Amino acid sequence: MPSVSEPKAVPSGPKETPEQYKPELSRSPQGDFMRPAIRTRKSSNTNGVGVQVEDTRICVVMVGLPARGKSLIAQKVVRYLGWLSISARCFNVGSYRRTNTPQPNASFFDTSNKEGERLRKAAAEAAVADMIVWFKSPKNLIAILDATNSTKARRRWIKDRCDSEGIETLFVESKCDEEDLIMSNIIEVKTTSPDYCGQDPEEAAKDFRERIRMYERVYETLDEDEQDLTYCKIINVGSQVIINRIQDYLQSRVVYYLMNLHIKPRSIWISRHGESMFNVSGQIGGDADLSPRGFRYASELPALVRNSAGDAPLTVWTSTLKRTAQTAAHLPYEKLSWKALDELDSGVCDGLTYADIEQQYPADFAARDADKYNYRYLGGESYRDVVIRLEPIIMELERSENILIVTHQAVLRCIYAYFMGSNQEQSPWMEVPLHCLIRLTPRAYKTEEERMFADVPAVSTWREKGSKAVHADTPEHSRRGSPSIVGMKKEGAAK
């Protein structure tokens, strides 16, 4: 009789389920899409100039005489890239130089001053060395080397140094001979530059003009002798732009932004719409009318604007929703309505209160608290989505002069974060009160902020992280300080 084999033992216990794949593309910073994540084998594939595209790192090298807006441009580029989740950092050579010579006079910059020349070269070398170390982190993509870099020899040294480390160079020259603009930059430098902190303004301006003359003696503009360089020349505040040998997408993205910049002094005014009926009831989204107090704010807004802007010509930008148009109704300026300025789309939660959302969608309510910047409402948007749709607005803002924007809380948080360089994770939690006009003035070293409140009460729509968001009148402490500072201390807010 044939033998019967014993059945194999079957392991007891629950069967393991493989972990489900989660793309989570909406949570990936834009920098992750700028180059391949993995290279499986070495190849000769390049971007046409011998640089492996997946290894792309770019040093944007500022070029120009003093008072030509280089530091302002450098800070704008860093803010813009950071706002888009592209890791960038500015290395200001002057900051390194101030370690040994915090407030030198103009003679320090005379090329016949050998000690001054040695210290300035040492500062440049230290800045470049730190930049190279910074680039060792794979997530760091773009560095801005902010200095005059006024001679061909200095620029060639930077290029050779970067080439040896596999770092691309993009030279950006700001060239300007408009005397009014130069003088306005001199006035700003004497009041904001660390080189002249605490000094008599007139003496500071006199010394700075002498410093400019020192640089003019040796200055060499980018020209046909440097045709092998990748560069962008911005002439007279963007009236002419010359581009040479742009290599890849990331460089073209930076150049596109630079082509939309101007460095003329200006301010941007931002305000939320007046209190709406949905604000009063605690509902989000919708296209509600203003409340009676919201209409009072609309009537008082022209005086607030006039007190801040004086007779400066303004253009008013609103969203396409009723409450912003009603708020801007009494403003005696040209008005443009932008769909891109509409409030964050709350999808299936539109028209609900936060208590409703917590009850009907508890998992989503908790997920949004955990990662508010990336969380996307079901059928709606995330803060990251709003930033992407606001990019054309930012480009138009940079091309324009004095603009007043009347729009919504989430949209204003994103615009404010762009100008102030606010942390991405914190920006959705910033408190931006109703019935408040904010003036932002970009400077070379920072963006200045001024806040003006109408004497009209309004509910507070700010929701602290983890709170129930019961709307009440704006507390007195919210009527002081920077929205960024207040919001970051509390780590919370609605919408």
Coordinates of C-alpha atoms in Angstrom, one line a residue:
M1 CA 0.0 0.0 0.0
P2 CA 1.5 3.3 -1.0
S3 CA 2.6 5.7 1.7
V4 CA 0.8 8.9 2.2
S5 CA 2.9 12.0 2.8
E6 CA 2.1 14.2 5.8
P7 CA 0.4 17.5 5.0
K8 CA 2.7 20.5 5.4
A9 CA 2.0 22.5 8.5
V10 CA 0.3 25.9 7.8
P11 CA 1.6 28.8 9.8
S12 CA -1.0 30.0 12.2
G13 CA -1.8 33.7 12.9
P14 CA -3.1 36.5 10.8
K15 CA -1.7 36.9 7.2
E16 CA 0.5 39.9 6.8
T17 CA -0.8 42.5 4.4
P18 CA 1.8 44.4 2.3
E19 CA 1.9 48.1 3.2
Q20 CA -0.3 50.1 0.8
Y21 CA 1.5 52.5 -1.5
K22 CA 0.8 56.2 -0.8
P23 CA 2.0 58.6 -3.5
E24 CA 1.6 61.7 -1.4
L25 CA 2.8 63.9 -4.3
S26 CA 0.9 66.9 -2.9
R27 CA 3.3 66.8 0.1
S28 CA 6.5 66.7 -2.0
P29 CA 8.3 70.1 -2.3
Q30 CA 8.7 71.4 -5.8
G31 CA 12.4 71.0 -5.5
D32 CA 11.9 67.2 -5.5
F33 CA 10.5 67.5 -9.1
M34 CA 13.4 69.5 -10.4
R35 CA 15.8 66.5 -10.9
P36 CA 15.7 62.7 -10.9
A37 CA 15.4 61.2 -7.4
I38 CA 17.5 58.1 -8.2
R39 CA 20.2 57.3 -10.8
T40 CA 20.5 53.5 -11.3
R41 CA 23.7 53.6 -13.4
K42 CA 26.3 56.1 -14.6
S43 CA 25.7 57.3 -18.1
S44 CA 26.9 60.0 -20.4
N45 CA 23.5 61.7 -20.4
T46 CA 23.9 65.4 -19.7
N47 CA 22.0 68.6 -20.1
G48 CA 24.1 69.6 -23.1
V49 CA 27.0 71.2 -21.2
G50 CA 28.5 68.3 -19.4
V51 CA 26.5 68.5 -16.1
Q52 CA 24.6 65.5 -14.9
V53 CA 21.0 66.8 -14.6
E54 CA 20.4 64.9 -11.4
D55 CA 23.4 66.6 -9.8
T56 CA 22.3 70.1 -10.7
R57 CA 23.2 72.7 -8.1
I58 CA 23.3 76.3 -9.0
C59 CA 25.3 79.2 -7.6
V60 CA 23.6 82.5 -8.7
V61 CA 26.4 85.0 -8.7
M62 CA 25.4 88.7 -8.2
V63 CA 27.3 91.3 -10.2
G64 CA 27.1 95.0 -10.1
L65 CA 28.2 98.3 -8.5
P66 CA 27.0 99.3 -5.1
A67 CA 23.4 100.9 -5.0
R68 CA 22.2 98.8 -8.0
G69 CA 19.8 96.6 -6.0
K70 CA 21.9 93.4 -5.9
S71 CA 21.0 92.5 -2.3
L72 CA 17.3 93.3 -2.8
I73 CA 17.3 91.0 -5.9
A74 CA 19.2 88.3 -4.0
Q75 CA 16.8 88.3 -1.1
K76 CA 13.8 88.3 -3.5
V77 CA 15.2 85.2 -5.3
V78 CA 15.7 83.3 -2.0
R79 CA 12.2 84.2 -0.8
Y80 CA 10.6 83.2 -4.1
L81 CA 12.3 79.9 -4.3
G82 CA 11.6 79.1 -0.6
W83 CA 8.0 80.0 -1.1
L84 CA 7.9 77.4 -3.9
S85 CA 9.5 74.8 -1.6
I86 CA 12.9 75.0 -3.4
S87 CA 15.7 75.0 -0.9
A88 CA 17.8 78.2 -1.4
R89 CA 20.1 80.4 0.6
C90 CA 21.9 83.7 0.3
F91 CA 25.6 84.0 1.1
N92 CA 26.3 87.7 1.5
V93 CA 30.1 88.4 1.3
G94 CA 29.7 91.7 3.1
S95 CA 28.4 89.8 6.2
Y96 CA 31.6 87.7 6.2
R97 CA 33.7 90.8 5.7
R98 CA 32.0 92.5 8.7
T99 CA 33.5 89.8 11.0
N100 CA 36.8 91.6 10.9
T101 CA 35.8 95.1 9.6
P102 CA 32.3 95.8 10.8
Q103 CA 32.1 99.5 9.6
P104 CA 34.9 100.3 7.2
N105 CA 35.2 103.7 5.5
A106 CA 35.5 104.1 1.7
S107 CA 39.3 103.8 1.7
F108 CA 39.0 100.1 2.7
F109 CA 37.6 99.4 -0.8
D110 CA 40.4 101.2 -2.7
T111 CA 42.2 98.6 -4.8
S112 CA 45.5 100.2 -3.7
N113 CA 44.7 99.3 -0.1
K114 CA 46.4 95.9 0.0
E115 CA 45.2 94.9 3.4
G116 CA 41.6 95.8 2.5
E117 CA 42.0 93.7 -0.7
R118 CA 43.3 90.8 1.3
L119 CA 40.4 90.9 3.8
R120 CA 37.8 91.3 1.0
K121 CA 39.2 88.3 -0.8
A122 CA 39.3 86.3 2.4
A123 CA 35.6 87.1 3.0
A124 CA 34.7 85.9 -0.5
E125 CA 36.7 82.7 0.0
A126 CA 34.9 82.0 3.3
A127 CA 31.5 82.6 1.8
V128 CA 32.2 80.3 -1.2
A129 CA 33.6 77.6 1.2
D130 CA 30.5 77.7 3.4
M131 CA 28.3 77.6 0.2
I132 CA 30.1 74.4 -1.0
V133 CA 29.6 72.8 2.4
W134 CA 25.9 73.8 2.3
F135 CA 25.6 72.1 -1.1
K136 CA 26.7 68.8 0.4
S137 CA 23.0 68.3 1.5
P138 CA 21.1 66.8 -1.5
K139 CA 18.0 68.9 -0.8
N140 CA 19.9 72.2 -1.2
L141 CA 19.6 73.3 -4.8
I142 CA 20.3 77.1 -5.3
A143 CA 22.7 79.4 -3.5
I144 CA 23.0 83.2 -4.2
L145 CA 26.5 84.7 -3.8
D146 CA 25.8 88.3 -3.0
A147 CA 28.7 90.7 -3.7
T148 CA 29.9 93.2 -6.3
N149 CA 32.0 90.6 -8.1
S150 CA 33.1 93.5 -10.2
T151 CA 36.0 92.2 -12.2
K152 CA 36.4 89.5 -14.8
A153 CA 39.2 87.9 -12.7
R154 CA 36.9 87.6 -9.7
R155 CA 34.1 86.1 -11.7
R156 CA 36.5 83.6 -13.4
W157 CA 37.8 82.6 -10.0
I158 CA 34.2 81.9 -8.8
K159 CA 33.4 79.9 -11.9
D160 CA 36.5 77.8 -11.7
R161 CA 35.9 77.1 -8.0
C162 CA 32.3 76.1 -8.6
D163 CA 33.3 74.0 -11.7
S164 CA 35.7 72.0 -9.5
E165 CA 32.8 71.1 -7.2
G166 CA 30.3 70.3 -10.0
I167 CA 28.2 73.4 -9.3
E168 CA 26.7 75.4 -12.1
T169 CA 27.1 79.2 -12.1
L170 CA 24.5 81.8 -13.2
F171 CA 25.8 85.3 -13.2
V172 CA 23.2 88.0 -12.6
E173 CA 24.3 91.6 -13.3
S174 CA 22.2 94.6 -12.2
K175 CA 23.3 97.5 -14.4
C176 CA 21.8 100.9 -13.9
D177 CA 22.6 104.5 -14.8
E178 CA 19.3 106.1 -13.8
E179 CA 20.4 108.7 -11.3
D180 CA 17.1 108.9 -9.4
L181 CA 17.1 105.2 -8.7
I182 CA 20.7 105.2 -7.7
M183 CA 20.1 108.0 -5.2
S184 CA 17.1 106.3 -3.7
N185 CA 19.2 103.2 -3.2
I186 CA 22.0 105.3 -1.6
I187 CA 19.4 106.8 0.8
E188 CA 18.1 103.3 1.7
V189 CA 21.6 101.9 2.2
K190 CA 22.6 104.7 4.6
T191 CA 19.6 104.0 6.8
T192 CA 19.4 100.1 6.6
S193 CA 22.9 98.8 5.9
P194 CA 24.8 97.3 8.9
D195 CA 27.9 99.2 7.5
Y196 CA 26.4 102.5 8.6
C197 CA 24.4 101.5 11.7
G198 CA 24.4 104.4 14.2
Q199 CA 26.2 106.8 11.9
D200 CA 25.2 110.3 10.8
P201 CA 23.0 109.8 7.7
E202 CA 24.6 112.5 5.7
E203 CA 28.1 111.3 6.5
A204 CA 27.1 107.8 5.7
A205 CA 25.7 108.9 2.3
K206 CA 28.9 110.8 1.5
D207 CA 31.1 107.8 2.4
F208 CA 28.9 105.4 0.4
R209 CA 29.2 107.6 -2.7
E210 CA 33.0 107.5 -2.3
R211 CA 32.8 103.7 -2.0
I212 CA 30.9 103.6 -5.3
R213 CA 33.7 105.7 -7.0
M214 CA 36.3 103.2 -5.7
Y215 CA 34.4 100.4 -7.4
E216 CA 33.8 102.3 -10.6
R217 CA 37.6 102.6 -11.2
V218 CA 37.9 98.8 -11.7
Y219 CA 34.4 97.7 -12.6
E220 CA 34.1 95.5 -15.7
T221 CA 30.6 94.7 -17.0
L222 CA 29.8 91.2 -18.4
D223 CA 30.6 91.3 -22.1
E224 CA 31.6 89.3 -25.2
D225 CA 34.9 88.3 -23.5
E226 CA 32.8 86.2 -21.1
Q227 CA 30.5 84.5 -23.6
D228 CA 31.3 81.1 -22.1
L229 CA 29.5 82.2 -18.9
T230 CA 25.8 81.6 -18.2
Y231 CA 24.4 85.1 -17.3
C232 CA 21.5 87.4 -17.2
K233 CA 22.0 91.2 -17.4
I234 CA 19.2 93.3 -16.1
I235 CA 19.6 96.9 -17.4
N236 CA 17.9 99.9 -16.0
V237 CA 15.4 98.1 -13.8
G238 CA 14.4 95.5 -16.5
S239 CA 14.0 97.9 -19.4
Q240 CA 16.4 95.5 -21.2
V241 CA 17.3 92.0 -20.2
I242 CA 20.2 90.1 -21.9
I243 CA 20.4 86.3 -21.5
N244 CA 23.3 84.1 -22.4
R245 CA 23.7 80.3 -22.4
I246 CA 20.9 79.3 -20.0
Q247 CA 21.4 75.6 -19.5
D248 CA 18.4 73.9 -17.8
Y249 CA 14.9 74.2 -16.4
L250 CA 15.9 75.4 -13.0
Q251 CA 18.1 78.2 -14.4
S252 CA 15.3 79.3 -16.7
R253 CA 12.9 79.4 -13.8
V254 CA 15.2 81.8 -11.9
V255 CA 15.7 83.9 -15.0
Y256 CA 12.0 84.1 -15.7
Y257 CA 11.5 85.4 -12.2
L258 CA 14.3 87.9 -12.6
M259 CA 12.7 89.2 -15.8
N260 CA 9.6 90.2 -13.8
L261 CA 11.5 92.1 -11.1
H262 CA 12.0 95.8 -10.6
I263 CA 14.0 97.5 -7.8
K264 CA 12.1 100.8 -7.7
P265 CA 10.9 101.7 -4.2
R266 CA 7.3 100.8 -3.6
S267 CA 4.8 99.4 -1.1
I268 CA 2.1 96.7 -1.2
W269 CA -1.0 97.1 0.9
I270 CA -3.1 94.0 1.8
S271 CA -6.4 93.7 3.6
R272 CA -8.9 91.0 4.2
H273 CA -12.5 91.7 3.1
G274 CA -14.7 93.2 5.8
E275 CA -16.5 90.9 8.2
S276 CA -18.9 88.7 6.3
M277 CA -22.2 87.0 7.4
F278 CA -20.3 83.6 7.2
N279 CA -17.6 85.0 9.5
V280 CA -20.4 85.9 12.0
S281 CA -22.0 82.4 11.8
G282 CA -18.6 80.7 11.9
Q283 CA -19.0 79.1 8.4
I284 CA -16.1 78.7 6.0
G285 CA -16.0 79.4 2.2
G286 CA -19.1 80.5 0.4
D287 CA -19.9 83.8 -1.3
A288 CA -21.6 85.6 1.5
D289 CA -22.3 89.3 1.7
L290 CA -20.6 91.6 4.2
S291 CA -22.1 92.0 7.7
P292 CA -23.2 95.5 8.9
R293 CA -19.8 95.8 10.6
G294 CA -18.1 94.7 7.4
F295 CA -19.9 97.4 5.4
R296 CA -18.7 99.9 8.0
Y297 CA -15.1 98.8 7.5
A298 CA -15.6 99.2 3.7
S299 CA -16.7 102.8 4.3
E300 CA -13.6 103.5 6.5
L301 CA -11.1 101.7 4.4
P302 CA -10.5 104.7 2.0
A303 CA -9.4 106.9 4.9
L304 CA -7.0 104.2 6.2
V305 CA -5.5 103.8 2.7
R306 CA -5.2 107.6 2.2
N307 CA -3.5 108.1 5.6
S308 CA -0.9 105.4 4.7
A309 CA -0.4 106.0 0.9
G310 CA -1.1 109.7 0.6
D311 CA -1.6 110.7 -3.0
A312 CA 0.4 107.8 -4.4
P313 CA -1.4 106.2 -7.4
L314 CA -2.8 102.8 -6.5
T315 CA -4.4 99.9 -8.3
V316 CA -6.8 97.7 -6.3
W317 CA -6.9 94.0 -6.8
T318 CA -9.8 91.9 -5.5
S319 CA -11.0 88.3 -5.8
T320 CA -14.1 87.5 -7.8
L321 CA -16.2 87.0 -4.6
K322 CA -18.8 89.5 -3.5
R323 CA -17.3 90.3 -0.1
T324 CA -14.1 91.6 -1.6
A325 CA -15.8 93.7 -4.2
Q326 CA -18.1 95.1 -1.5
T327 CA -15.1 96.0 0.7
A328 CA -13.4 97.8 -2.2
A329 CA -16.5 99.6 -3.4
H330 CA -15.6 103.0 -1.9
L331 CA -11.9 103.0 -2.9
P332 CA -11.4 105.7 -5.6
Y333 CA -8.8 103.7 -7.7
E334 CA -8.8 101.4 -10.7
K335 CA -9.9 97.9 -9.7
L336 CA -9.0 94.5 -11.1
S337 CA -10.8 91.3 -10.2
W338 CA -8.6 88.1 -10.1
K339 CA -10.0 84.6 -9.9
A340 CA -6.5 83.6 -8.6
L341 CA -7.3 85.6 -5.5
D342 CA -10.4 83.7 -4.5
E343 CA -10.4 82.0 -1.1
L344 CA -9.0 78.5 -0.6
D345 CA -11.5 76.0 -1.9
S346 CA -12.8 74.0 1.1
G347 CA -14.5 71.4 -1.2
V348 CA -17.1 69.3 0.6
C349 CA -16.6 71.4 3.7
D350 CA -17.7 74.6 2.1
G351 CA -20.4 76.3 4.2
L352 CA -19.7 74.2 7.3
T353 CA -18.5 75.4 10.6
Y354 CA -15.3 73.9 12.1
A355 CA -17.5 72.1 14.7
D356 CA -19.5 70.6 11.8
I357 CA -16.3 69.5 10.1
E358 CA -14.9 67.9 13.3
Q359 CA -18.2 66.0 13.7
Q360 CA -18.7 64.9 10.1
Y361 CA -15.1 64.4 9.0
P362 CA -13.2 63.8 12.2
A363 CA -10.2 62.0 10.5
D364 CA -9.8 64.9 8.0
F365 CA -10.1 67.5 10.8
A366 CA -7.2 65.8 12.7
A367 CA -5.2 65.4 9.5
R368 CA -5.5 69.1 8.6
D369 CA -4.3 70.0 12.1
A370 CA -1.3 67.7 11.7
D371 CA -0.2 69.1 8.4
K372 CA -2.2 72.2 7.4
Y373 CA 0.1 73.3 4.6
N374 CA -0.2 70.1 2.6
Y375 CA -3.7 68.9 3.7
R376 CA -6.2 69.1 0.8
Y377 CA -9.9 69.4 1.5
L378 CA -12.0 66.6 -0.1
G379 CA -12.8 68.1 -3.5
G380 CA -10.9 71.3 -2.6
E381 CA -7.5 72.7 -2.1
S382 CA -4.5 72.8 0.2
Y383 CA -2.3 75.8 1.1
R384 CA 0.3 74.3 -1.3
D385 CA -2.3 74.4 -4.1
V386 CA -3.0 78.1 -3.3
V387 CA 0.7 79.0 -3.5
I388 CA 0.9 77.4 -7.0
R389 CA -2.1 79.3 -8.3
L390 CA -0.8 82.5 -6.8
E391 CA 2.5 82.4 -8.7
P392 CA 1.1 84.5 -11.6
I393 CA -0.1 87.0 -9.0
I394 CA 3.3 87.2 -7.5
M395 CA 4.9 87.8 -10.9
E396 CA 2.4 90.6 -11.6
L397 CA 3.1 92.1 -8.2
E398 CA 6.8 92.2 -8.9
R399 CA 6.2 93.9 -12.2
S400 CA 3.9 96.5 -10.7
E401 CA 4.5 99.4 -8.3
N402 CA 1.9 100.4 -5.7
I403 CA -0.9 97.8 -5.3
L404 CA -3.7 97.3 -2.8
I405 CA -4.9 93.7 -2.5
V406 CA -8.3 93.1 -0.9
T407 CA -8.8 89.3 -0.6
H408 CA -9.2 86.4 1.9
Q409 CA -7.4 85.0 4.9
A410 CA -5.7 81.9 3.4
V411 CA -4.7 83.9 0.3
L412 CA -3.3 86.7 2.3
R413 CA -1.3 84.3 4.5
C414 CA 0.4 83.0 1.3
I415 CA 1.1 86.4 -0.1
Y416 CA 2.4 87.7 3.3
A417 CA 4.6 84.6 3.6
Y418 CA 6.1 85.4 0.3
F419 CA 7.1 88.9 1.2
M420 CA 8.2 88.1 4.7
G421 CA 9.9 84.8 4.0
S422 CA 7.8 83.1 6.6
N423 CA 8.2 79.4 7.4
Q424 CA 6.0 77.2 5.3
E425 CA 4.8 75.0 8.1
Q426 CA 3.9 78.1 10.2
S427 CA 2.4 80.3 7.6
P428 CA -1.1 78.6 7.5
W429 CA -1.3 79.2 11.3
M430 CA -0.7 83.0 11.1
E431 CA -3.3 85.3 12.5
V432 CA -4.4 87.9 10.0
P433 CA -7.2 89.9 11.7
L434 CA -10.3 91.3 10.0
H435 CA -10.5 95.1 9.6
C436 CA -6.8 95.6 9.4
L437 CA -4.7 97.2 6.6
I438 CA -1.1 96.0 6.3
R439 CA 1.5 97.9 4.5
L440 CA 4.6 95.9 3.3
T441 CA 7.7 97.7 2.0
P442 CA 10.5 95.5 0.5
R443 CA 14.0 96.7 1.5
A444 CA 17.4 95.4 0.6
Y445 CA 17.8 93.6 4.0
K446 CA 14.2 93.0 5.1
T447 CA 10.6 93.7 4.3
E448 CA 9.2 96.4 6.6
E449 CA 5.6 96.1 7.9
E450 CA 3.1 98.6 9.2
R451 CA -0.4 97.7 10.5
M452 CA -3.4 100.0 10.7
F453 CA -6.7 99.1 12.3
A454 CA -10.1 100.6 11.6
D455 CA -12.2 101.4 14.7
V456 CA -14.7 98.7 13.7
P457 CA -15.1 95.5 15.8
A458 CA -15.0 92.2 14.0
V459 CA -15.1 88.5 14.9
S460 CA -11.8 86.6 15.1
T461 CA -11.6 83.8 12.6
W462 CA -8.3 82.6 14.0
R463 CA -8.3 79.0 15.2
E464 CA -5.6 77.7 17.5
K465 CA -4.3 74.2 16.5
G466 CA -6.5 71.6 18.1
S467 CA -9.2 74.1 19.2
K468 CA -12.9 74.1 18.4
A469 CA -12.8 77.5 16.7
V470 CA -15.7 79.3 18.3
H471 CA -15.8 82.7 16.7
A472 CA -15.7 85.8 19.0
D473 CA -14.7 89.4 18.6
T474 CA -11.0 89.9 17.9
P475 CA -9.1 90.2 21.2
E476 CA -7.1 93.3 21.9
H477 CA -3.7 91.5 21.8
S478 CA -4.4 90.6 18.1
R479 CA -4.4 94.3 17.3
R480 CA -0.7 94.7 17.9
G481 CA 2.5 93.3 16.5
S482 CA 3.2 91.4 13.3
P483 CA 0.7 88.8 12.1
S484 CA 3.6 86.5 11.5
I485 CA 5.0 86.9 15.0
V486 CA 1.6 86.6 16.7
G487 CA 0.6 83.6 14.6
M488 CA 3.8 81.7 15.1
K489 CA 3.7 82.1 18.8
K490 CA 0.2 80.7 19.0
E491 CA 0.6 78.1 16.2
G492 CA -3.0 78.2 15.0
A493 CA -5.6 79.6 12.7
A494 CA -8.7 78.9 10.6
K495 CA -9.2 78.4 6.9

